[in-house]
Structures are given as structure tokens and as C-alpha cells.
Amino acid sequence: MPKFTQDIGKSHFNKKVKGRKKTKINKVLICRPNQRLGNMLLITPLIQELVATFPGCKIDLIVKGGVAKPVFQEYENVNNIIILPRKPFKELFKYLRIFFSVKLKKYDLVICGDKGSSSARILTYLSNAKYKVYGMLENEINEVKADYYHMAKNNVYHLRNYLQQTGHATITDPIAKLDLKLTESELVNGKTILDNSVIDSSKKTILIFTFATGNKCYSKAWWSTFYTALKTKFGETYNILEVLPAENVSQIDFKAGSFYSKDIREIAAVIANAELFVGGDGGIMHLAAATKATTVGLFSVTPTHKYRPYGNKNDFIDTKSGTVDDYMSLIESKL
């Protein structure tokens, strides 16, 4: 499929847009047919960019799974969340109906949320819109920024470049951070839960998340060494609390106090009230980065230039190099 769809959209700009009068942008569609929490959070900067560039615009999203609804529920400009079946061949009629429905509704701008996604490219191609951003560099960006390849920023750079070529005003501010837009009541509730989950609520809290999917998950031996060093260095002055995954498992065998919830906004609200979050690259790490808590990501497999947490005092640890003492020094510098 990637080979079949790689040329889709290459001629769009020159044939459909170049040299034509610009039109106002009010209705936007983002095609990001994916169900992962991290990938949904990584398009929040793009949505913030659209809202800042086109105040009052209405944004539709094509995604998979139900995680998008709690992620975007506080984004007033998000109008419709269209959910594709996670297993298309089991619900083929529904899948195809949604695919071809994009031709029926007229949009002003459609954005392919991931240039590596064949389905996103096809949806963008089928859509009924004048302006289409396929996630490629029309006329090439003259100066590629150092952070251009980050998954949260790449789409924004593409959008800015595209809008410049169509004669629309663009923003030059730094690209927005991931943002779940937690409400004040959610934050208050998160503080209550955190205070009730630790032994001494007068201390600040360091949160750890020891689980991850596939080869991003560190072994119990690795986490045992890391947790022992963390407790030795910070255990007297900070609470150390483990955020448990939906699977309710622990790579440190529940040696620390723990917090469990399946509500991602509740989890985020608890993280937002902590002093620091440490966890492997994955959805919960991106969730932490979408709060105000300082986030330190652990990386050994995925490229840091694409997925590292950014903004605030956020940072990452490359666990393929350095020592546990080095990791503790970095964490200390963030506290």
C-alpha cells in the first residue's frame, strides 16, 4: 500500500492550487486514521496551529478507536470526530462508507496527518477540497528547522509552508506544545487523587511508568536497578509513585505505591500535579508531556528526534549510553 500510494498528491498543488486566487478557510479535515493515544496527542499542536491561524474554523477528524474523544473533548474548534473501524474487513461496508463520505462534504482544507499512512493519503485524495496538504514539501522548504522531523511539529511545518505558497498569512511563533487542555476541576480532582495515593502529601511526587509495548518495554532487572537508584537518591525528599498501565502490571513488582485508572484524562490530571514524570517512550509519556508536569522520556529503540518530549523542562534519557548515576543527575537537574 505505501508503494501504491506514494505518488498520490504529487501533482495536486501545481494542477489545483498554483496561480489561483486564494479562498477563505473555515472547514478543515485532518485525516489521521490511527487508534494510538500517542499519535492522537501528537496532532494537538497542529490543531492549535489551525485555531491560531484561522480563528473560528471548524475541524473534523478521521481517526480510529475511541481514544480521540477524550483527547480532544476540550478543543472547541473540533467539530466532528469520525471513527473508522479498527478492523476494516470485519466492518467493510462502514469502512468504505466513511472513506467515500469525504467526497460528499465540502472542506476548505484537508490535511494528511501522516505522510506514511496509505489510508490517510487516500482519504486526502478522495476529499472534496481545494487545498490539500499531503505531508510532502511542495517546492521544498528552503530552510529545514532542527526540529522539523519531530512527529508533533512536522505537520505544522508542512502546513505553514503550504499556506505561504497559497498566499495565506502564517504564524512564525514557536510551535505549540502537546496539550490535553485539562480543566480546573480535573486538575483539582487529580490533586486529591494524588494526595490520597501517597504516604506524605506534604512532599512533592515523582511518578514513574514502567510499562511499554513490545521492545520499548524495559526488563524487570533494568527497572529494579533504576528504581533502587531513584529511591536512594530522592526517596527522602520526594514521594515515588508508580502509574500503572491498563494491564495492571508492574516492572518493579509493585514495590512502590501505585495509582491505577483507565480514564486517560484522570491519569493526566494526576500527572499534572506531580513534580516529575519518568517513563518509556509511548502513549503515557506523551500524555505526561501534554500536562504541565516535567516529563523525562526513556529511549532505547525509537528515534528521539521524532518522539522526544519537548517544551517546559522536558527531556529524554538515551538508555543505550550513560550510567544510572548519569540518569539520576539529569533527573535532579529537572527537579
Tab-separated table of C-alpha atoms in Angstrom:
chain	number	residue	atom	x	y	z
A	1	MET	CA	0.000	0.000	0.000
A	2	PRO	CA	2.749	2.556	0.740
A	3	LYS	CA	4.262	1.856	-2.697
A	4	PHE	CA	0.841	2.074	-4.334
A	5	THR	CA	0.004	5.416	-2.700
A	6	GLN	CA	3.437	7.077	-2.691
A	7	ASP	CA	2.683	9.272	-5.721
A	8	ILE	CA	-0.778	10.373	-4.602
A	9	GLY	CA	-0.976	14.132	-4.359
A	10	LYS	CA	2.295	14.934	-6.130
A	11	SER	CA	0.575	16.910	-8.869
A	12	HIS	CA	-2.140	18.428	-6.646
A	13	PHE	CA	-0.502	21.752	-5.885
A	14	ASN	CA	0.563	22.608	-9.433
A	15	LYS	CA	-2.728	21.495	-11.023
A	16	LYS	CA	-5.291	22.612	-8.462
A	17	VAL	CA	-3.801	25.478	-6.452
A	18	LYS	CA	-0.814	27.213	-8.011
A	19	GLY	CA	-1.656	30.531	-9.638
A	20	ARG	CA	-5.269	30.569	-8.458
A	21	LYS	CA	-6.981	33.099	-6.243
A	22	LYS	CA	-6.830	32.179	-2.577
A	23	THR	CA	-10.070	31.343	-0.786
A	24	LYS	CA	-11.037	31.653	2.871
A	25	ILE	CA	-10.503	28.638	5.120
A	26	ASN	CA	-13.282	27.760	7.569
A	27	LYS	CA	-13.841	23.998	7.302
A	28	VAL	CA	-10.877	21.717	7.880
A	29	LEU	CA	-10.456	17.943	7.821
A	30	ILE	CA	-7.477	16.137	9.369
A	31	CYS	CA	-7.004	12.537	8.245
A	32	ARG	CA	-5.172	10.572	10.937
A	33	PRO	CA	-6.696	7.070	10.900
A	34	ASN	CA	-4.895	5.699	13.936
A	35	GLN	CA	-6.014	4.496	17.359
A	36	ARG	CA	-2.881	5.057	19.466
A	37	LEU	CA	-3.009	7.557	22.316
A	38	GLY	CA	0.404	8.993	21.496
A	39	ASN	CA	-0.433	9.630	17.852
A	40	MET	CA	-3.611	11.474	18.801
A	41	LEU	CA	-1.757	13.681	21.269
A	42	LEU	CA	0.929	14.398	18.681
A	43	ILE	CA	-1.570	16.218	16.443
A	44	THR	CA	-2.696	18.626	19.193
A	45	PRO	CA	-0.022	21.168	18.109
A	46	LEU	CA	-1.432	21.033	14.564
A	47	ILE	CA	-4.935	21.751	15.843
A	48	GLN	CA	-3.642	24.642	17.948
A	49	GLU	CA	-1.886	25.991	14.856
A	50	LEU	CA	-5.084	25.836	12.812
A	51	VAL	CA	-7.101	27.594	15.519
A	52	ALA	CA	-4.485	30.341	15.865
A	53	THR	CA	-4.260	30.802	12.084
A	54	PHE	CA	-7.983	30.541	11.347
A	55	PRO	CA	-9.924	31.572	14.469
A	56	GLY	CA	-13.432	30.176	14.397
A	57	CYS	CA	-12.598	27.369	11.964
A	58	LYS	CA	-14.382	24.043	12.375
A	59	ILE	CA	-12.194	20.950	12.360
A	60	ASP	CA	-13.270	17.384	11.585
A	61	LEU	CA	-11.016	14.440	12.388
A	62	ILE	CA	-10.918	10.976	10.843
A	63	VAL	CA	-9.353	8.570	13.339
A	64	LYS	CA	-9.633	5.008	14.632
A	65	GLY	CA	-10.725	3.883	18.077
A	66	GLY	CA	-12.336	5.859	20.856
A	67	VAL	CA	-9.281	7.485	22.446
A	68	ALA	CA	-9.614	10.626	20.268
A	69	LYS	CA	-12.809	11.721	22.028
A	70	PRO	CA	-11.301	12.283	25.491
A	71	VAL	CA	-8.114	13.717	23.942
A	72	PHE	CA	-9.959	16.442	22.010
A	73	GLN	CA	-13.050	16.952	24.157
A	74	GLU	CA	-11.928	20.415	25.349
A	75	TYR	CA	-10.995	21.654	21.877
A	76	GLU	CA	-13.984	23.826	20.968
A	77	ASN	CA	-12.990	24.020	17.292
A	78	VAL	CA	-13.095	20.243	16.871
A	79	ASN	CA	-16.497	19.736	15.307
A	80	ASN	CA	-16.798	16.053	14.364
A	81	ILE	CA	-14.682	13.020	15.221
A	82	ILE	CA	-15.255	10.373	12.561
A	83	ILE	CA	-14.144	6.946	13.756
A	84	LEU	CA	-13.080	4.282	11.254
A	85	PRO	CA	-13.476	0.636	12.316
A	86	ARG	CA	-10.251	-0.727	13.774
A	87	LYS	CA	-10.691	-3.933	11.750
A	88	PRO	CA	-11.941	-2.781	8.334
A	89	PHE	CA	-12.576	-6.231	6.847
A	90	LYS	CA	-14.969	-7.062	9.684
A	91	GLU	CA	-16.958	-3.884	9.019
A	92	LEU	CA	-16.111	-3.344	5.373
A	93	PHE	CA	-19.326	-1.515	4.430
A	94	LYS	CA	-18.947	1.001	7.269
A	95	TYR	CA	-15.271	1.465	6.437
A	96	LEU	CA	-15.930	2.167	2.765
A	97	ARG	CA	-18.914	4.397	3.557
A	98	ILE	CA	-16.740	6.650	5.714
A	99	PHE	CA	-13.973	6.606	3.112
A	100	PHE	CA	-16.214	7.843	0.343
A	101	SER	CA	-18.247	10.186	2.558
A	102	VAL	CA	-15.353	12.656	2.425
A	103	LYS	CA	-16.363	13.388	-1.175
A	104	LEU	CA	-19.841	14.447	-0.116
A	105	LYS	CA	-18.905	17.129	2.410
A	106	LYS	CA	-17.051	20.142	1.099
A	107	TYR	CA	-13.982	21.268	3.038
A	108	ASP	CA	-11.727	24.251	2.516
A	109	LEU	CA	-8.586	22.469	3.684
A	110	VAL	CA	-7.725	18.797	4.148
A	111	ILE	CA	-4.531	17.657	5.864
A	112	CYS	CA	-2.944	14.230	5.636
A	113	GLY	CA	-1.932	13.717	9.264
A	114	ASP	CA	0.824	11.215	8.473
A	115	LYS	CA	2.512	11.065	5.088
A	116	GLY	CA	3.492	7.465	5.828
A	117	SER	CA	-0.137	6.370	6.200
A	118	SER	CA	-1.622	4.971	2.986
A	119	SER	CA	-5.191	5.334	4.224
A	120	ALA	CA	-4.577	8.961	5.249
A	121	ARG	CA	-3.220	9.751	1.795
A	122	ILE	CA	-6.173	8.077	0.071
A	123	LEU	CA	-8.665	9.911	2.291
A	124	THR	CA	-6.960	13.210	1.489
A	125	TYR	CA	-7.025	12.390	-2.215
A	126	LEU	CA	-10.741	11.471	-2.154
A	127	SER	CA	-11.749	14.519	-0.143
A	128	ASN	CA	-13.720	17.387	-1.637
A	129	ALA	CA	-11.447	20.375	-1.010
A	130	LYS	CA	-9.407	22.928	-2.902
A	131	TYR	CA	-6.466	22.926	-0.512
A	132	LYS	CA	-4.833	19.613	0.360
A	133	VAL	CA	-1.672	19.145	2.406
A	134	TYR	CA	-0.277	15.690	1.723
A	135	GLY	CA	2.665	15.912	4.065
A	136	MET	CA	5.286	16.473	1.414
A	137	LEU	CA	7.380	19.519	0.675
A	138	GLU	CA	5.759	21.310	-2.237
A	139	ASN	CA	8.595	23.310	-3.815
A	140	GLU	CA	10.735	22.165	-0.890
A	141	ILE	CA	11.160	24.115	2.329
A	142	ASN	CA	14.234	26.291	1.853
A	143	GLU	CA	15.409	26.036	5.425
A	144	VAL	CA	14.603	22.879	7.369
A	145	LYS	CA	14.471	23.583	11.089
A	146	ALA	CA	16.393	21.394	13.507
A	147	ASP	CA	13.118	20.048	14.922
A	148	TYR	CA	11.412	19.584	11.546
A	149	TYR	CA	11.309	15.775	11.822
A	150	HIS	CA	9.542	15.673	15.186
A	151	MET	CA	6.166	13.970	14.727
A	152	ALA	CA	4.309	16.756	16.557
A	153	LYS	CA	5.958	19.515	14.517
A	154	ASN	CA	6.371	18.058	11.036
A	155	ASN	CA	2.714	18.590	10.085
A	156	VAL	CA	2.832	22.173	11.336
A	157	TYR	CA	5.879	22.990	9.227
A	158	HIS	CA	4.173	21.447	6.193
A	159	LEU	CA	1.035	23.491	6.834
A	160	ARG	CA	2.975	26.731	7.214
A	161	ASN	CA	4.903	26.095	4.014
A	162	TYR	CA	1.725	25.237	2.110
A	163	LEU	CA	-0.161	28.299	3.343
A	164	GLN	CA	2.728	30.578	2.413
A	165	GLN	CA	2.590	29.282	-1.147
A	166	THR	CA	-1.171	29.818	-1.344
A	167	GLY	CA	-0.883	33.406	-0.127
A	168	HIS	CA	-2.379	32.890	3.330
A	169	ALA	CA	-0.921	34.546	6.418
A	170	THR	CA	1.063	32.164	8.591
A	171	ILE	CA	2.319	32.102	12.164
A	172	THR	CA	6.004	32.380	12.998
A	173	ASP	CA	5.709	31.701	16.723
A	174	PRO	CA	7.351	28.593	18.210
A	175	ILE	CA	5.234	25.507	17.580
A	176	ALA	CA	2.799	24.772	20.397
A	177	LYS	CA	3.376	22.020	22.930
A	178	LEU	CA	1.195	18.954	23.272
A	179	ASP	CA	-1.884	19.965	25.238
A	180	LEU	CA	-4.783	17.947	26.621
A	181	LYS	CA	-6.459	21.145	27.849
A	182	LEU	CA	-7.241	19.848	31.315
A	183	THR	CA	-9.950	21.820	33.086
A	184	GLU	CA	-9.574	23.380	36.524
A	185	SER	CA	-11.980	20.856	38.044
A	186	GLU	CA	-9.988	17.981	36.534
A	187	LEU	CA	-6.762	19.369	37.982
A	188	VAL	CA	-8.341	19.751	41.442
A	189	ASN	CA	-9.601	16.184	41.278
A	190	GLY	CA	-6.165	14.993	40.142
A	191	LYS	CA	-4.524	16.646	43.155
A	192	THR	CA	-7.000	14.975	45.506
A	193	ILE	CA	-6.292	11.566	43.978
A	194	LEU	CA	-2.530	12.119	44.114
A	195	ASP	CA	-2.630	13.264	47.746
A	196	ASN	CA	-4.663	10.180	48.658
A	197	SER	CA	-2.241	7.883	46.801
A	198	VAL	CA	0.979	8.898	48.580
A	199	ILE	CA	2.138	8.453	52.154
A	200	ASP	CA	3.116	12.087	52.743
A	201	SER	CA	1.063	14.609	50.770
A	202	SER	CA	3.286	17.453	52.026
A	203	LYS	CA	6.092	16.122	49.804
A	204	LYS	CA	6.287	16.610	46.061
A	205	THR	CA	5.932	13.484	43.947
A	206	ILE	CA	7.976	11.763	41.261
A	207	LEU	CA	5.868	9.494	39.058
A	208	ILE	CA	7.223	6.515	37.157
A	209	PHE	CA	5.580	4.447	34.432
A	210	THR	CA	7.372	1.122	33.989
A	211	PHE	CA	5.322	-0.493	31.232
A	212	ALA	CA	5.568	-0.129	27.446
A	213	THR	CA	4.625	-2.115	24.371
A	214	GLY	CA	6.908	-4.506	22.530
A	215	ASN	CA	10.655	-3.911	22.601
A	216	LYS	CA	10.156	-0.463	24.169
A	217	CYS	CA	9.414	-2.201	27.473
A	218	TYR	CA	12.445	-2.398	29.759
A	219	SER	CA	13.111	-5.590	31.681
A	220	LYS	CA	12.313	-6.044	35.352
A	221	ALA	CA	16.038	-6.184	36.072
A	222	TRP	CA	16.593	-2.808	34.388
A	223	TRP	CA	13.706	-1.190	36.230
A	224	SER	CA	14.795	-2.709	39.553
A	225	THR	CA	18.199	-1.061	39.210
A	226	PHE	CA	16.657	2.240	38.111
A	227	TYR	CA	14.033	2.300	40.862
A	228	THR	CA	16.578	1.427	43.574
A	229	ALA	CA	18.796	4.326	42.464
A	230	LEU	CA	15.789	6.677	42.270
A	231	LYS	CA	14.600	5.718	45.756
A	232	THR	CA	18.087	6.010	47.222
A	233	LYS	CA	18.677	9.484	45.810
A	234	PHE	CA	15.215	11.026	46.086
A	235	GLY	CA	13.203	8.816	48.438
A	236	GLU	CA	13.762	11.018	51.494
A	237	THR	CA	12.546	14.248	49.933
A	238	TYR	CA	10.032	13.052	47.326
A	239	ASN	CA	7.206	10.565	47.123
A	240	ILE	CA	7.783	7.976	44.394
A	241	LEU	CA	4.550	6.698	42.898
A	242	GLU	CA	4.021	4.269	40.033
A	243	VAL	CA	1.324	4.937	37.433
A	244	LEU	CA	0.011	1.538	36.418
A	245	PRO	CA	-0.983	0.616	32.846
A	246	ALA	CA	-4.392	-0.689	31.799
A	247	GLU	CA	-2.908	-4.201	32.090
A	248	ASN	CA	-2.339	-3.525	35.828
A	249	VAL	CA	1.214	-4.889	35.787
A	250	SER	CA	4.422	-3.534	37.289
A	251	GLN	CA	8.029	-3.997	36.165
A	252	ILE	CA	9.108	-3.319	39.764
A	253	ASP	CA	6.607	-5.836	41.160
A	254	PHE	CA	4.573	-3.121	42.925
A	255	LYS	CA	7.449	-2.162	45.257
A	256	ALA	CA	6.373	1.487	45.167
A	257	GLY	CA	2.965	2.924	45.932
A	258	SER	CA	0.782	2.943	42.831
A	259	PHE	CA	-2.123	4.639	41.101
A	260	TYR	CA	-4.452	2.894	38.640
A	261	SER	CA	-7.098	4.281	36.325
A	262	LYS	CA	-8.416	3.612	32.822
A	263	ASP	CA	-9.568	7.220	32.385
A	264	ILE	CA	-6.821	8.983	30.419
A	265	ARG	CA	-7.938	12.470	31.495
A	266	GLU	CA	-7.897	11.395	35.135
A	267	ILE	CA	-4.422	9.905	34.676
A	268	ALA	CA	-3.265	13.135	33.050
A	269	ALA	CA	-4.725	15.226	35.880
A	270	VAL	CA	-2.801	13.189	38.441
A	271	ILE	CA	0.420	13.538	36.405
A	272	ALA	CA	-0.160	17.288	36.095
A	273	ASN	CA	0.012	17.606	39.897
A	274	ALA	CA	3.326	15.747	40.173
A	275	GLU	CA	6.758	17.351	40.114
A	276	LEU	CA	8.232	14.963	37.545
A	277	PHE	CA	7.208	12.044	35.351
A	278	VAL	CA	9.633	9.365	34.131
A	279	GLY	CA	8.547	6.713	31.650
A	280	GLY	CA	9.403	4.911	28.444
A	281	ASP	CA	8.515	6.269	25.029
A	282	GLY	CA	4.816	5.637	24.491
A	283	GLY	CA	1.321	6.984	24.885
A	284	ILE	CA	1.534	7.713	28.617
A	285	MET	CA	4.816	9.578	28.135
A	286	HIS	CA	3.118	11.784	25.516
A	287	LEU	CA	0.149	12.154	27.874
A	288	ALA	CA	2.523	13.425	30.554
A	289	ALA	CA	4.075	15.850	28.057
A	290	ALA	CA	0.548	17.153	27.358
A	291	THR	CA	0.299	18.285	31.002
A	292	LYS	CA	2.376	20.844	32.911
A	293	ALA	CA	4.455	18.206	34.689
A	294	THR	CA	8.117	17.952	33.682
A	295	THR	CA	8.477	14.815	31.575
A	296	VAL	CA	11.593	12.680	31.100
A	297	GLY	CA	11.264	10.003	28.428
A	298	LEU	CA	13.316	6.810	28.330
A	299	PHE	CA	14.506	5.870	24.834
A	300	SER	CA	16.339	2.823	23.529
A	301	VAL	CA	14.518	1.866	20.318
A	302	THR	CA	12.612	4.756	18.732
A	303	PRO	CA	14.414	7.850	17.394
A	304	THR	CA	14.485	10.712	19.885
A	305	HIS	CA	14.416	13.393	17.178
A	306	LYS	CA	10.931	12.172	16.210
A	307	TYR	CA	9.310	11.403	19.550
A	308	ARG	CA	11.165	13.105	22.419
A	309	PRO	CA	9.048	15.195	24.815
A	310	TYR	CA	9.670	18.895	24.259
A	311	GLY	CA	8.723	22.196	25.886
A	312	ASN	CA	8.928	23.254	29.532
A	313	LYS	CA	11.851	21.414	31.150
A	314	ASN	CA	11.033	18.173	29.357
A	315	ASP	CA	13.938	15.972	28.302
A	316	PHE	CA	14.910	12.398	27.468
A	317	ILE	CA	17.409	9.752	28.510
A	318	ASP	CA	19.127	7.585	25.907
A	319	THR	CA	19.432	4.373	27.887
A	320	LYS	CA	21.814	2.870	25.332
A	321	SER	CA	24.535	5.068	26.793
A	322	GLY	CA	25.465	6.525	30.165
A	323	THR	CA	25.064	5.074	33.638
A	324	VAL	CA	22.286	5.034	36.189
A	325	ASP	CA	24.166	7.762	38.052
A	326	ASP	CA	24.059	9.878	34.884
A	327	TYR	CA	20.300	9.342	34.685
A	328	MET	CA	19.864	10.409	38.303
A	329	SER	CA	21.911	13.557	37.658
A	330	LEU	CA	19.683	14.517	34.737
A	331	ILE	CA	16.543	13.909	36.813
A	332	GLU	CA	17.984	16.013	39.638
A	333	SER	CA	18.568	18.887	37.215
A	334	LYS	CA	14.878	18.818	36.272
A	335	LEU	CA	13.529	18.928	39.811
